[in-house]
mmCIF file of C-alpha atoms in Angstrom:
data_model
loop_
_atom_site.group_PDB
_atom_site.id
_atom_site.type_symbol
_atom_site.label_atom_id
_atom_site.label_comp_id
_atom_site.label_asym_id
_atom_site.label_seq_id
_atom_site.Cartn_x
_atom_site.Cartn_y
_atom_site.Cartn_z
ATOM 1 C CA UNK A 1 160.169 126.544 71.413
ATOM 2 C CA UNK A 2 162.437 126.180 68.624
ATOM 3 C CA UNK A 3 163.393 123.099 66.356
ATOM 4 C CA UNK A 4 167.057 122.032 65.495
ATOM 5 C CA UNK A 5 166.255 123.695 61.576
ATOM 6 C CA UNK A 6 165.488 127.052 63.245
ATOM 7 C CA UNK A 7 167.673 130.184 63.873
ATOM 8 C CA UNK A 8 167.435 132.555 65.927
ATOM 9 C CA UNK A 9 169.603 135.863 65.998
ATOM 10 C CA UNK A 10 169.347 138.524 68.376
ATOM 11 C CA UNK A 11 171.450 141.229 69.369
ATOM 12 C CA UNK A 12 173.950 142.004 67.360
ATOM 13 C CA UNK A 13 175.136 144.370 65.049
ATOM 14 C CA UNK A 14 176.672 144.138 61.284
ATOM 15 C CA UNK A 15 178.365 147.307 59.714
ATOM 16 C CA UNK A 16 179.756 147.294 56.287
ATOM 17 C CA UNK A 17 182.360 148.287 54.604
ATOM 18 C CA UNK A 18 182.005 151.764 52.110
ATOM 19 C CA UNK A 19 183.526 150.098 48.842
ATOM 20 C CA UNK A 20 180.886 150.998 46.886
ATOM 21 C CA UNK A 21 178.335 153.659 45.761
ATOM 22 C CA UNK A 22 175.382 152.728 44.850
ATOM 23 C CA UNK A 23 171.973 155.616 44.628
ATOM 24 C CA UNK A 24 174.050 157.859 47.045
ATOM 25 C CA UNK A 25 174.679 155.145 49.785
ATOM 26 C CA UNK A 26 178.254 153.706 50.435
ATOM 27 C CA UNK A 27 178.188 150.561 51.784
ATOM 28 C CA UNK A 28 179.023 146.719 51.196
ATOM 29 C CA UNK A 29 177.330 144.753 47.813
ATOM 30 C CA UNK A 30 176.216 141.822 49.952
ATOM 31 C CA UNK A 31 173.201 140.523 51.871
ATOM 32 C CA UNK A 32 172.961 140.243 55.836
ATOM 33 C CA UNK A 33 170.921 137.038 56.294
ATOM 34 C CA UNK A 34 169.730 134.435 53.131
ATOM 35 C CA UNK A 35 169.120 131.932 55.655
ATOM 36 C CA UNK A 36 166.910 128.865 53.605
ATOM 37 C CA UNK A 37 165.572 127.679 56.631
ATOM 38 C CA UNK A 38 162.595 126.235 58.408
ATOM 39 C CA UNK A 39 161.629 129.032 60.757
ATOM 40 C CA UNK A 40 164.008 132.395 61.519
ATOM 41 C CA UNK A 41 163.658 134.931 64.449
ATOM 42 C CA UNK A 42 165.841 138.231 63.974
ATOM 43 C CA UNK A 43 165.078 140.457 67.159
ATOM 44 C CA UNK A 44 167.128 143.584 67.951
ATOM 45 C CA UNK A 45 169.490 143.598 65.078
ATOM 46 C CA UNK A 46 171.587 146.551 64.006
ATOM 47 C CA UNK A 47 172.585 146.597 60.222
ATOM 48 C CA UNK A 48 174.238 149.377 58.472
ATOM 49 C CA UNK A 49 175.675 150.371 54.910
ATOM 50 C CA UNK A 50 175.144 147.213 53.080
ATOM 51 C CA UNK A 51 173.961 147.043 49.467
ATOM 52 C CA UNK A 52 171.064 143.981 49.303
ATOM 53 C CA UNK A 53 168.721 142.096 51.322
ATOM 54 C CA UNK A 54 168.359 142.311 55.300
ATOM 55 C CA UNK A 55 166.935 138.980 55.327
ATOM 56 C CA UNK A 56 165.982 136.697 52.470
ATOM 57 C CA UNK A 57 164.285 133.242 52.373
ATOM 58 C CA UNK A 58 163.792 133.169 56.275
ATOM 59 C CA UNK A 59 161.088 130.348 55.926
ATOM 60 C CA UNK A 60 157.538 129.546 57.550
ATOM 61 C CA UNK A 61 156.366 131.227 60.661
ATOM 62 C CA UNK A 62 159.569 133.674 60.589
ATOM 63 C CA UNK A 63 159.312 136.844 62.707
ATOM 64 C CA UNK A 64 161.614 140.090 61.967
ATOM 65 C CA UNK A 65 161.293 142.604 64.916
ATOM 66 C CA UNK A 66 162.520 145.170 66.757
ATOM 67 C CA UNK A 67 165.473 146.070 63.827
ATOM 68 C CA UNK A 68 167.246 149.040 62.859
ATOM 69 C CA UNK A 69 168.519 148.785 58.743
ATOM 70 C CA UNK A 70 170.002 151.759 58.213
ATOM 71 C CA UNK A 71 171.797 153.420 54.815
ATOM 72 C CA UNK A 72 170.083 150.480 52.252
ATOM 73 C CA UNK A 73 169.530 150.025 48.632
ATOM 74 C CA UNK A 74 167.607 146.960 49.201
ATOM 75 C CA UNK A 75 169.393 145.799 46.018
ATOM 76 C CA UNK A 76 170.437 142.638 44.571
ATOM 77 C CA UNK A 77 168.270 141.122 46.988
ATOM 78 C CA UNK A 78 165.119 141.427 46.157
ATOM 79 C CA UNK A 79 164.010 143.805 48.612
ATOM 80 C CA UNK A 80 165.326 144.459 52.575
ATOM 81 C CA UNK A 81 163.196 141.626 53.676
ATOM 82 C CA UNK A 82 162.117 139.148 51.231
ATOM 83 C CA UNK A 83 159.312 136.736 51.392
ATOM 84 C CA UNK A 84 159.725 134.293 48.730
ATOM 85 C CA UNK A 85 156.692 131.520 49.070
ATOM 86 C CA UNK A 86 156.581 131.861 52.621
ATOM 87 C CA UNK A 87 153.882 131.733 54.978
ATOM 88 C CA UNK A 88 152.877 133.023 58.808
ATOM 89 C CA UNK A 89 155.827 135.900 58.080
ATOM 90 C CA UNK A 90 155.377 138.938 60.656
ATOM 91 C CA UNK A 91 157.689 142.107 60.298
ATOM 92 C CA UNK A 92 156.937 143.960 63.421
ATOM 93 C CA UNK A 93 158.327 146.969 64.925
ATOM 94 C CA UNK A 94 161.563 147.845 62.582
ATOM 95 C CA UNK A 95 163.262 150.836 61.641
ATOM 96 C CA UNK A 96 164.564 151.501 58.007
ATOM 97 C CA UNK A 97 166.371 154.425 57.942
ATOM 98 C CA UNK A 98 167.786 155.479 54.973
ATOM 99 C CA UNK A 99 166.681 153.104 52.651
ATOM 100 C CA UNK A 100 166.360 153.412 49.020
ATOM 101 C CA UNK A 101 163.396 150.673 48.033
ATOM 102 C CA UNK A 102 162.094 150.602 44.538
ATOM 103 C CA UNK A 103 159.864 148.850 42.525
ATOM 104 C CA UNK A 104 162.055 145.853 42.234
ATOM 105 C CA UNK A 105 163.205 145.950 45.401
ATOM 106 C CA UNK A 106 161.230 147.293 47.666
ATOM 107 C CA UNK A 107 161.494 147.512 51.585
ATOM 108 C CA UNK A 108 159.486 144.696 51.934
ATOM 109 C CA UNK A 109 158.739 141.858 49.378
ATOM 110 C CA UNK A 110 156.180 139.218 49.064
ATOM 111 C CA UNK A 111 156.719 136.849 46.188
ATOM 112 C CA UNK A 112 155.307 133.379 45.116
ATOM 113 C CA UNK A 113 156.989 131.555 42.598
ATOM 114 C CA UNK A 114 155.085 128.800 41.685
ATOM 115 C CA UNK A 115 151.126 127.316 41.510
ATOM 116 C CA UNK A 116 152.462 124.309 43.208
ATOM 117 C CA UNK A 117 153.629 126.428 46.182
ATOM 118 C CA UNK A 118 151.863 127.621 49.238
ATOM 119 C CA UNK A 119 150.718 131.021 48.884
ATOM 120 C CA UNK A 120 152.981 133.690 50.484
ATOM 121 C CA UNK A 121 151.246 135.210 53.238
ATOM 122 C CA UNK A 122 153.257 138.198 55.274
ATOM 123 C CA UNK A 123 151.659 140.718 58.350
ATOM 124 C CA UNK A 124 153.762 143.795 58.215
ATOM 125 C CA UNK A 125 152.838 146.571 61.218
ATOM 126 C CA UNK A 126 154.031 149.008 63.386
ATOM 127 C CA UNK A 127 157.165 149.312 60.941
ATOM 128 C CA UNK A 128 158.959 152.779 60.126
ATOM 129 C CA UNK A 129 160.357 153.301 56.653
ATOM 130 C CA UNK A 130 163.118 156.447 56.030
ATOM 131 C CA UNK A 131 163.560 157.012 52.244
ATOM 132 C CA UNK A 132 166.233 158.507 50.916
ATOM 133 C CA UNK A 133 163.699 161.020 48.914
ATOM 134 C CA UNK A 134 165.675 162.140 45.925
ATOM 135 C CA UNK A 135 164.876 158.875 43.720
ATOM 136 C CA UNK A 136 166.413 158.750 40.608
ATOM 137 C CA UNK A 137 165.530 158.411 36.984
ATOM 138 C CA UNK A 138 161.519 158.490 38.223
ATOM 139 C CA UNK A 139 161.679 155.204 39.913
ATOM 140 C CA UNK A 140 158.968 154.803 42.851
ATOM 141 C CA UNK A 141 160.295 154.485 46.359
ATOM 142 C CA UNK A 142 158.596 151.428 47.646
ATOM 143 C CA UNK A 143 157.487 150.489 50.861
ATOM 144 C CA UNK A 144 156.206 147.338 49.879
ATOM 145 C CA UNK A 145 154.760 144.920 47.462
ATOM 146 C CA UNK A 146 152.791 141.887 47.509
ATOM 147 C CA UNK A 147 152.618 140.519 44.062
ATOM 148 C CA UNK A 148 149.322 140.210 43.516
ATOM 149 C CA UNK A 149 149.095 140.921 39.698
ATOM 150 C CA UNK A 150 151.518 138.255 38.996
ATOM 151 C CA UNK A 151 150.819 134.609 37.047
ATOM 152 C CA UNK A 152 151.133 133.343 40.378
ATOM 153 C CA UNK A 153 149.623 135.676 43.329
ATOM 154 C CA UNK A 154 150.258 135.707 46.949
ATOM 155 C CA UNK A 155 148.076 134.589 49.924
ATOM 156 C CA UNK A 156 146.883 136.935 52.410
ATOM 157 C CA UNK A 157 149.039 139.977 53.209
ATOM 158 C CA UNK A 158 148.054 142.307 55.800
ATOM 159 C CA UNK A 159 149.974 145.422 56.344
ATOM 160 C CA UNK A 160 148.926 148.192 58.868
ATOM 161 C CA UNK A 161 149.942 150.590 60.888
ATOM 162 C CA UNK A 162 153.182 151.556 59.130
ATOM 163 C CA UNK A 163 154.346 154.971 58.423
ATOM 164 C CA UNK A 164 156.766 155.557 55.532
ATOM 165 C CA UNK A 165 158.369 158.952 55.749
ATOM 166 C CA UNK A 166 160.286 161.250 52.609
ATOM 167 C CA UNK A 167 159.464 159.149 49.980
ATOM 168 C CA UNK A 168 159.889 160.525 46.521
ATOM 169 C CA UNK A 169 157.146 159.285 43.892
ATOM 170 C CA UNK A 170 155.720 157.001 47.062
ATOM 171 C CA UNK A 171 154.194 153.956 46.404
ATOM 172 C CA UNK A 172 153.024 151.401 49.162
ATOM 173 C CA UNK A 173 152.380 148.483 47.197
ATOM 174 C CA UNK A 174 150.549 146.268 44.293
#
């Protein structure tokens, strides 16, 4: 059941505009979703040529499935889905075609800010990453990355069961 500080979007479908060129991908500098809220369910969600983050701060017990991001930097966002200190996140079942993740923002991002913070806890599966391939200046094509060497490391992350396809210098994670 949902709560009047969740959100729920299902589909629909968000296409950007081409203004600007970023790694070999035209598309829109903005995010999709930084939604700051209690609980977020994005199911069946089309989202093309943007430059940024599918989803960012989506909250506790968020679930991301069933999604198509296609023709992605996954820049100035922090990744195409970012955890930041949250907990119970799945990201089941989505397609990311196209993307261009790197080590600062990668596909998918786990991050905890602060010791006085839960510990960000994120079970990725079933998930199909598309690089672009042809990564520039040596830069890793990320998957994803749990920050576990940092001052202040995540929970428990489980990811399984994805398959990340034409990446460049491939890396799945820290």
């Amino acid at each position: 059941s949902y709560q009047s500080s969740d959100i729920l979007i299902r589909n629909s479908r968000f296409i950007g505009a081409s203004d600007l060129s970023l790694y070999g991908i035209s598309g829109l500098n903005a995010n999709i979703f930084f939604t700051m809220a209690a609980t977020v369910k994005v199911q069946n969600v089309e989202a093309r040529y943007f430059h940024g983050s599918f989803i960012q701060e989506a909250g506790f017990n968020s679930v991301i499935e069933n999604n198509t991001i296609t023709d992605s930097t996954c820049d100035a966002g922090d990744g195409c889905v970012y955890s930041y200190n949250d907990v119970n996140y799945v990201v089941r079942r989505n397609v990311f075609d196209r993307v261009r993740g790197s080590t600062i923002f990668p596909v998918i991002h786990v991050r905890r800010t602060s010791a006085t913070t839960q510990p960000a806890g994120v079970l990725a599966y079933n998930n199909t990453i598309i690089s672009m391939g042809d990564v520039l200046n040596q830069e890793i094509a990320m998957g994803w990355r749990a920050m576990t060497g940092s001052s202040y490391p995540t929970g428990n992350s489980v990811f399984f069961n994805n398959i990340v396809m034409n990446a460049a210098n491939a890396s799945l994670g820290t």
